[in-house]
Coordinates of C-alpha atoms in Angstrom, one line a residue:
M235 CA 91.9 80.2 -13.7
I236 CA 90.1 82.3 -16.3
M237 CA 92.3 85.3 -16.8
N238 CA 91.5 88.7 -18.3
R239 CA 87.8 88.2 -18.3
N240 CA 85.4 91.0 -18.8
I241 CA 82.2 89.4 -19.8
D242 CA 79.0 91.5 -19.8
F243 CA 76.7 88.9 -18.2
I244 CA 73.9 91.3 -17.3
S245 CA 73.3 92.4 -20.9
K246 CA 72.5 88.7 -21.8
A247 CA 70.0 88.4 -19.0
K248 CA 67.0 88.9 -21.3
I249 CA 68.1 86.1 -23.6
A250 CA 68.6 83.9 -20.6
L251 CA 65.2 84.8 -19.3
C252 CA 63.5 83.8 -22.5
L253 CA 65.4 80.5 -22.5
S254 CA 64.4 79.8 -18.9
V255 CA 60.7 80.8 -19.4
G256 CA 60.6 78.5 -22.5
I257 CA 62.0 75.5 -20.6
I258 CA 59.7 76.2 -17.6
M259 CA 56.6 76.5 -19.8
L260 CA 57.5 73.2 -21.5
G261 CA 57.8 71.5 -18.1
I262 CA 54.5 73.0 -16.8
G263 CA 52.8 72.0 -20.1
S264 CA 54.1 68.4 -19.5
L265 CA 52.8 68.5 -15.9
V266 CA 49.4 69.6 -17.1
V267 CA 49.2 67.0 -19.8
N268 CA 50.4 64.2 -17.5
R269 CA 48.1 65.5 -14.7
G270 CA 51.0 66.1 -12.4
P271 CA 54.4 64.5 -11.8
N272 CA 54.9 60.8 -12.1
L273 CA 54.8 60.1 -8.3
S274 CA 56.2 56.8 -7.0
I275 CA 54.3 54.6 -4.6
D276 CA 56.1 56.5 -1.8
F277 CA 53.4 59.1 -2.4
V278 CA 50.5 57.3 -3.9
G279 CA 50.7 54.0 -2.1
G280 CA 51.2 50.5 -3.6
T281 CA 53.5 47.5 -3.6
V282 CA 57.1 47.0 -4.8
I283 CA 58.4 43.5 -5.3
Q284 CA 62.1 42.8 -6.1
V285 CA 62.7 39.6 -7.9
S286 CA 66.0 37.9 -9.0
S287 CA 66.5 35.1 -11.4
T288 CA 69.5 32.8 -12.0
N289 CA 68.4 32.3 -15.7
N290 CA 68.6 35.0 -18.3
I291 CA 65.1 36.4 -19.2
D292 CA 64.1 39.3 -21.3
I293 CA 62.2 42.1 -19.5
N294 CA 59.4 41.9 -22.1
K295 CA 59.0 38.2 -21.4
V296 CA 58.5 39.1 -17.7
R297 CA 55.8 41.6 -18.7
D298 CA 54.1 39.0 -20.9
L299 CA 54.1 36.3 -18.2
L300 CA 52.6 38.7 -15.7
S301 CA 50.0 40.0 -18.2
S302 CA 47.5 37.3 -17.2
T303 CA 47.7 38.0 -13.5
I304 CA 46.6 40.8 -11.2
L305 CA 50.0 42.4 -11.9
N306 CA 49.2 43.0 -15.5
K307 CA 49.4 46.8 -15.1
S308 CA 52.6 46.7 -13.1
E309 CA 55.7 48.6 -14.0
V310 CA 58.6 46.2 -14.5
T311 CA 62.1 47.5 -14.6
E312 CA 65.5 45.7 -14.7
I313 CA 67.9 46.5 -11.9
T314 CA 71.5 46.8 -12.8
G315 CA 74.1 46.3 -10.1
M316 CA 77.0 44.2 -9.0
N317 CA 74.9 41.1 -8.3
T318 CA 75.5 38.4 -11.0
N319 CA 71.8 37.3 -10.8
Q320 CA 69.4 39.1 -13.1
Q321 CA 67.1 41.3 -11.0
F322 CA 63.7 43.0 -11.6
R323 CA 61.6 45.5 -9.7
I324 CA 57.9 45.1 -10.1
K325 CA 55.8 48.1 -9.0
T326 CA 52.1 48.1 -8.7
N327 CA 49.5 50.5 -7.4
L328 CA 47.6 47.6 -5.9
K329 CA 47.7 47.6 -2.1
I330 CA 48.5 43.9 -1.5
E331 CA 48.5 43.0 2.1
D332 CA 48.9 39.2 1.6
T333 CA 52.6 38.8 0.6
T334 CA 52.1 35.0 0.3
E335 CA 49.6 35.5 -2.5
I336 CA 51.7 37.9 -4.5
S337 CA 54.8 35.7 -4.0
S338 CA 52.9 32.7 -5.3
I339 CA 51.7 34.6 -8.4
I340 CA 55.3 35.7 -9.3
M341 CA 56.9 32.3 -8.5
N342 CA 54.3 30.5 -10.6
S343 CA 54.5 33.0 -13.5
L344 CA 58.3 32.9 -13.7
R345 CA 58.8 29.3 -12.5
D346 CA 60.8 28.3 -15.6
Y347 CA 63.4 30.9 -14.8
N348 CA 64.2 30.0 -11.1
P349 CA 62.8 33.2 -9.6
E350 CA 63.5 34.4 -6.0
I351 CA 61.6 37.0 -4.1
R352 CA 64.2 39.4 -2.7
A353 CA 61.9 41.9 -1.0
I354 CA 58.2 43.0 -0.9
E355 CA 57.4 46.5 0.3
S356 CA 53.9 48.1 0.8
V357 CA 53.0 51.7 1.2
G358 CA 49.4 52.7 2.2
P359 CA 47.6 55.6 0.6
K360 CA 47.4 57.5 3.9
V361 CA 51.1 57.2 4.4
G362 CA 51.7 58.3 0.8
K363 CA 49.5 61.3 1.1
E364 CA 51.3 62.3 4.3
L365 CA 54.6 62.0 2.5
Q366 CA 53.4 64.3 -0.2
Y367 CA 52.5 67.0 2.3
Q368 CA 55.7 66.5 4.1
A369 CA 57.7 66.8 0.9
I370 CA 56.0 70.0 -0.1
Y371 CA 56.3 71.4 3.4
A372 CA 60.0 70.6 3.6
I373 CA 60.7 72.4 0.3
G374 CA 58.5 75.4 1.2
L375 CA 60.0 75.7 4.6
A376 CA 63.5 75.6 3.2
L377 CA 62.7 78.4 0.8
I378 CA 61.2 80.6 3.6
M379 CA 64.2 80.0 6.0
L380 CA 66.7 80.7 3.2
M381 CA 64.9 83.9 2.3
I382 CA 65.0 85.0 6.0
Y383 CA 68.7 84.1 6.3
I384 CA 69.7 86.0 3.2
G385 CA 67.5 88.9 4.1
F386 CA 69.4 89.2 7.5
R387 CA 72.8 88.6 6.0
F388 CA 72.4 90.9 3.0
D389 CA 69.1 92.7 2.4
Q390 CA 65.6 91.9 1.0
F391 CA 66.7 92.5 -2.6
Y392 CA 69.4 89.8 -2.4
A393 CA 66.8 87.5 -0.7
M394 CA 64.3 88.0 -3.5
G395 CA 66.9 87.4 -6.2
S396 CA 68.0 84.2 -4.5
V397 CA 64.5 82.8 -4.1
V398 CA 63.6 83.5 -7.7
A399 CA 66.7 81.6 -8.8
I400 CA 65.9 78.6 -6.4
I401 CA 62.3 78.4 -7.6
H402 CA 63.7 78.6 -11.2
D403 CA 66.0 75.6 -10.5
V404 CA 63.3 73.4 -8.9
L405 CA 60.8 74.1 -11.7
I406 CA 63.2 73.3 -14.4
T407 CA 64.4 70.1 -12.7
L408 CA 60.8 69.0 -12.0
G409 CA 59.8 69.9 -15.6
I410 CA 62.6 67.8 -17.1
F411 CA 61.6 64.9 -14.9
S412 CA 58.0 65.3 -16.2
L413 CA 59.1 65.6 -19.8
L414 CA 61.1 62.4 -19.5
N415 CA 58.3 60.8 -17.5
L416 CA 60.7 59.9 -14.7
E417 CA 59.4 58.9 -11.3
I418 CA 59.5 61.3 -8.3
N419 CA 60.3 59.4 -5.1
L420 CA 61.7 60.4 -1.7
S421 CA 65.3 60.4 -3.0
I422 CA 64.3 62.8 -5.7
V423 CA 62.8 65.2 -3.1
A424 CA 66.1 64.9 -1.2
A425 CA 67.8 65.8 -4.5
F426 CA 65.6 68.9 -4.9
L427 CA 66.6 70.1 -1.4
T428 CA 70.3 69.4 -2.3
I429 CA 69.9 71.5 -5.5
V430 CA 68.4 74.3 -3.4
G431 CA 71.4 74.3 -1.1
Y432 CA 73.9 74.0 -4.0
S433 CA 72.4 76.8 -6.0
L434 CA 72.2 79.1 -2.9
N435 CA 75.8 78.5 -2.0
D436 CA 77.0 79.6 -5.4
T437 CA 74.6 82.6 -5.3
I438 CA 75.8 83.8 -1.9
V439 CA 79.5 83.8 -3.0
I440 CA 78.6 86.1 -5.9
F441 CA 76.4 88.3 -3.8
D442 CA 79.1 88.6 -1.1
R443 CA 81.6 89.8 -3.7
F444 CA 78.9 92.3 -5.0
R445 CA 78.4 93.6 -1.5
E446 CA 82.2 94.0 -1.0
N447 CA 82.6 95.8 -4.3
S448 CA 79.6 98.1 -3.6
Q449 CA 81.2 99.2 -0.3
K450 CA 84.4 100.3 -2.2
D451 CA 84.5 103.7 -3.9
L452 CA 84.6 102.3 -7.4
K453 CA 82.2 104.8 -8.9
L454 CA 80.5 102.1 -10.9
S455 CA 76.8 101.6 -11.7
L456 CA 74.9 98.7 -10.2
T457 CA 75.1 96.8 -13.5
D458 CA 78.9 97.3 -13.8
L459 CA 79.3 96.2 -10.1
A460 CA 77.3 93.1 -10.9
N461 CA 79.4 92.2 -14.0
L462 CA 82.6 92.9 -12.1
S463 CA 81.5 90.6 -9.2
L464 CA 80.4 87.9 -11.6
N465 CA 83.7 88.0 -13.5
Q466 CA 85.7 87.9 -10.2
T467 CA 84.0 84.8 -9.0
L468 CA 83.7 83.1 -12.4
S469 CA 86.8 80.8 -11.9
R470 CA 85.5 79.6 -8.5
T471 CA 82.0 79.0 -10.0
I472 CA 83.2 77.0 -12.9
I473 CA 85.8 74.9 -11.0
T474 CA 83.3 74.1 -8.2
S475 CA 80.5 73.2 -10.7
L476 CA 82.8 71.0 -12.9
T477 CA 84.1 69.2 -9.9
T478 CA 80.6 68.5 -8.5
L479 CA 79.3 67.6 -11.9
M480 CA 82.1 65.1 -12.4
V481 CA 81.2 63.3 -9.1
V482 CA 77.5 63.1 -9.7
T483 CA 78.0 62.0 -13.3
I484 CA 80.2 59.1 -12.1
L485 CA 77.4 58.3 -9.6
F486 CA 74.8 58.3 -12.4
F487 CA 76.7 55.8 -14.5
I488 CA 78.2 53.4 -11.9
G489 CA 76.3 54.1 -8.7
G490 CA 73.6 51.6 -9.3
E491 CA 69.9 51.7 -9.7
A492 CA 69.2 52.9 -6.2
I493 CA 70.8 56.3 -6.7
K494 CA 70.8 56.6 -10.5
Y495 CA 67.9 59.1 -10.8
F496 CA 69.0 61.0 -7.6
A497 CA 72.3 61.5 -9.4
F498 CA 70.5 62.5 -12.6
A499 CA 68.5 65.2 -10.7
L500 CA 71.8 66.5 -9.2
I501 CA 73.3 66.7 -12.7
I502 CA 70.4 68.9 -13.9
G503 CA 70.6 70.8 -10.6
V504 CA 74.3 71.6 -10.9
I505 CA 74.1 72.8 -14.5
V506 CA 70.9 74.8 -13.9
G507 CA 72.1 76.1 -10.5
T508 CA 75.3 77.4 -12.0
Y509 CA 73.4 79.1 -14.8
S510 CA 70.8 80.6 -12.5
S511 CA 73.4 82.0 -10.1
I512 CA 74.8 84.1 -13.0
F513 CA 71.8 84.8 -15.2
V514 CA 68.9 84.7 -12.9
A515 CA 69.8 85.6 -9.3
S516 CA 72.0 88.6 -10.0
P517 CA 69.8 90.2 -12.7
F518 CA 66.7 89.9 -10.6
M519 CA 68.5 91.3 -7.6
L520 CA 69.5 94.3 -9.7
Y521 CA 65.9 94.6 -11.0
F522 CA 64.5 94.8 -7.5
K523 CA 67.2 97.3 -6.4
S524 CA 66.7 99.5 -9.4
R525 CA 62.9 99.5 -9.0
I526 CA 63.0 100.6 -5.4
K527 CA 65.6 103.3 -6.3
I528 CA 63.4 104.6 -9.1
E529 CA 60.3 104.7 -6.8
E530 CA 62.3 106.6 -4.1
E531 CA 63.4 109.2 -6.6

């Protein structure tokens, strides 16, 4: 528990806003330079081949051996896991329907290292495009439904503050992935939706306490009520965030390649979501409330 706390969070909102805008602009700039996020073959179509080898081979050697084949522009990454055999994932934008041909190319190129084809997966461009639309639709629908829910549970000012915070979290996470040139696949889209839910949960707890305090005869301004509510829920916010952060950090380091970047997205989301619940959602909610109040007067 954090005792005897009386932190003036709202007065620091402008500094936090400048920090957020700076990070978001960096991310948007990276997206513009890179002509969009680094989409996986889930969205653009292509072929993924998973290969294992009983002999130790450097990943750069694999790239060199494939450089004289049609896989010369493929992305080759090493997969870490519990399997004792060395494993690689080869991703190419080529839509290769003949799996026998691609298997032969890899087996011949890596023949000195006892290769074994573990899996070959293909995604067509039409399917990839549909998945792009579905991902955007899912995130957009989630935002709309959450805004409606909060609007009914609280009021439109709480809803607007919550949605601003959620958009803030998604943009920062997407921007960091773009800056690090990390791939966006279906699991990362699932992570974005998880981040939305996590951030909203924390925000609702704070807003609920704000509503309770505003119904009491405390004779405090909106800013003082917000600071009081944030301080009263601070222990819960920190404990919940640290516990969640601990779990996703463990997943990142020992969860294996399959969920590594899903966990990384959640690490960013937990940190940014906690920050936005305090320094974005509440200040924007107060801003919208105060603007309407001024207009009514």
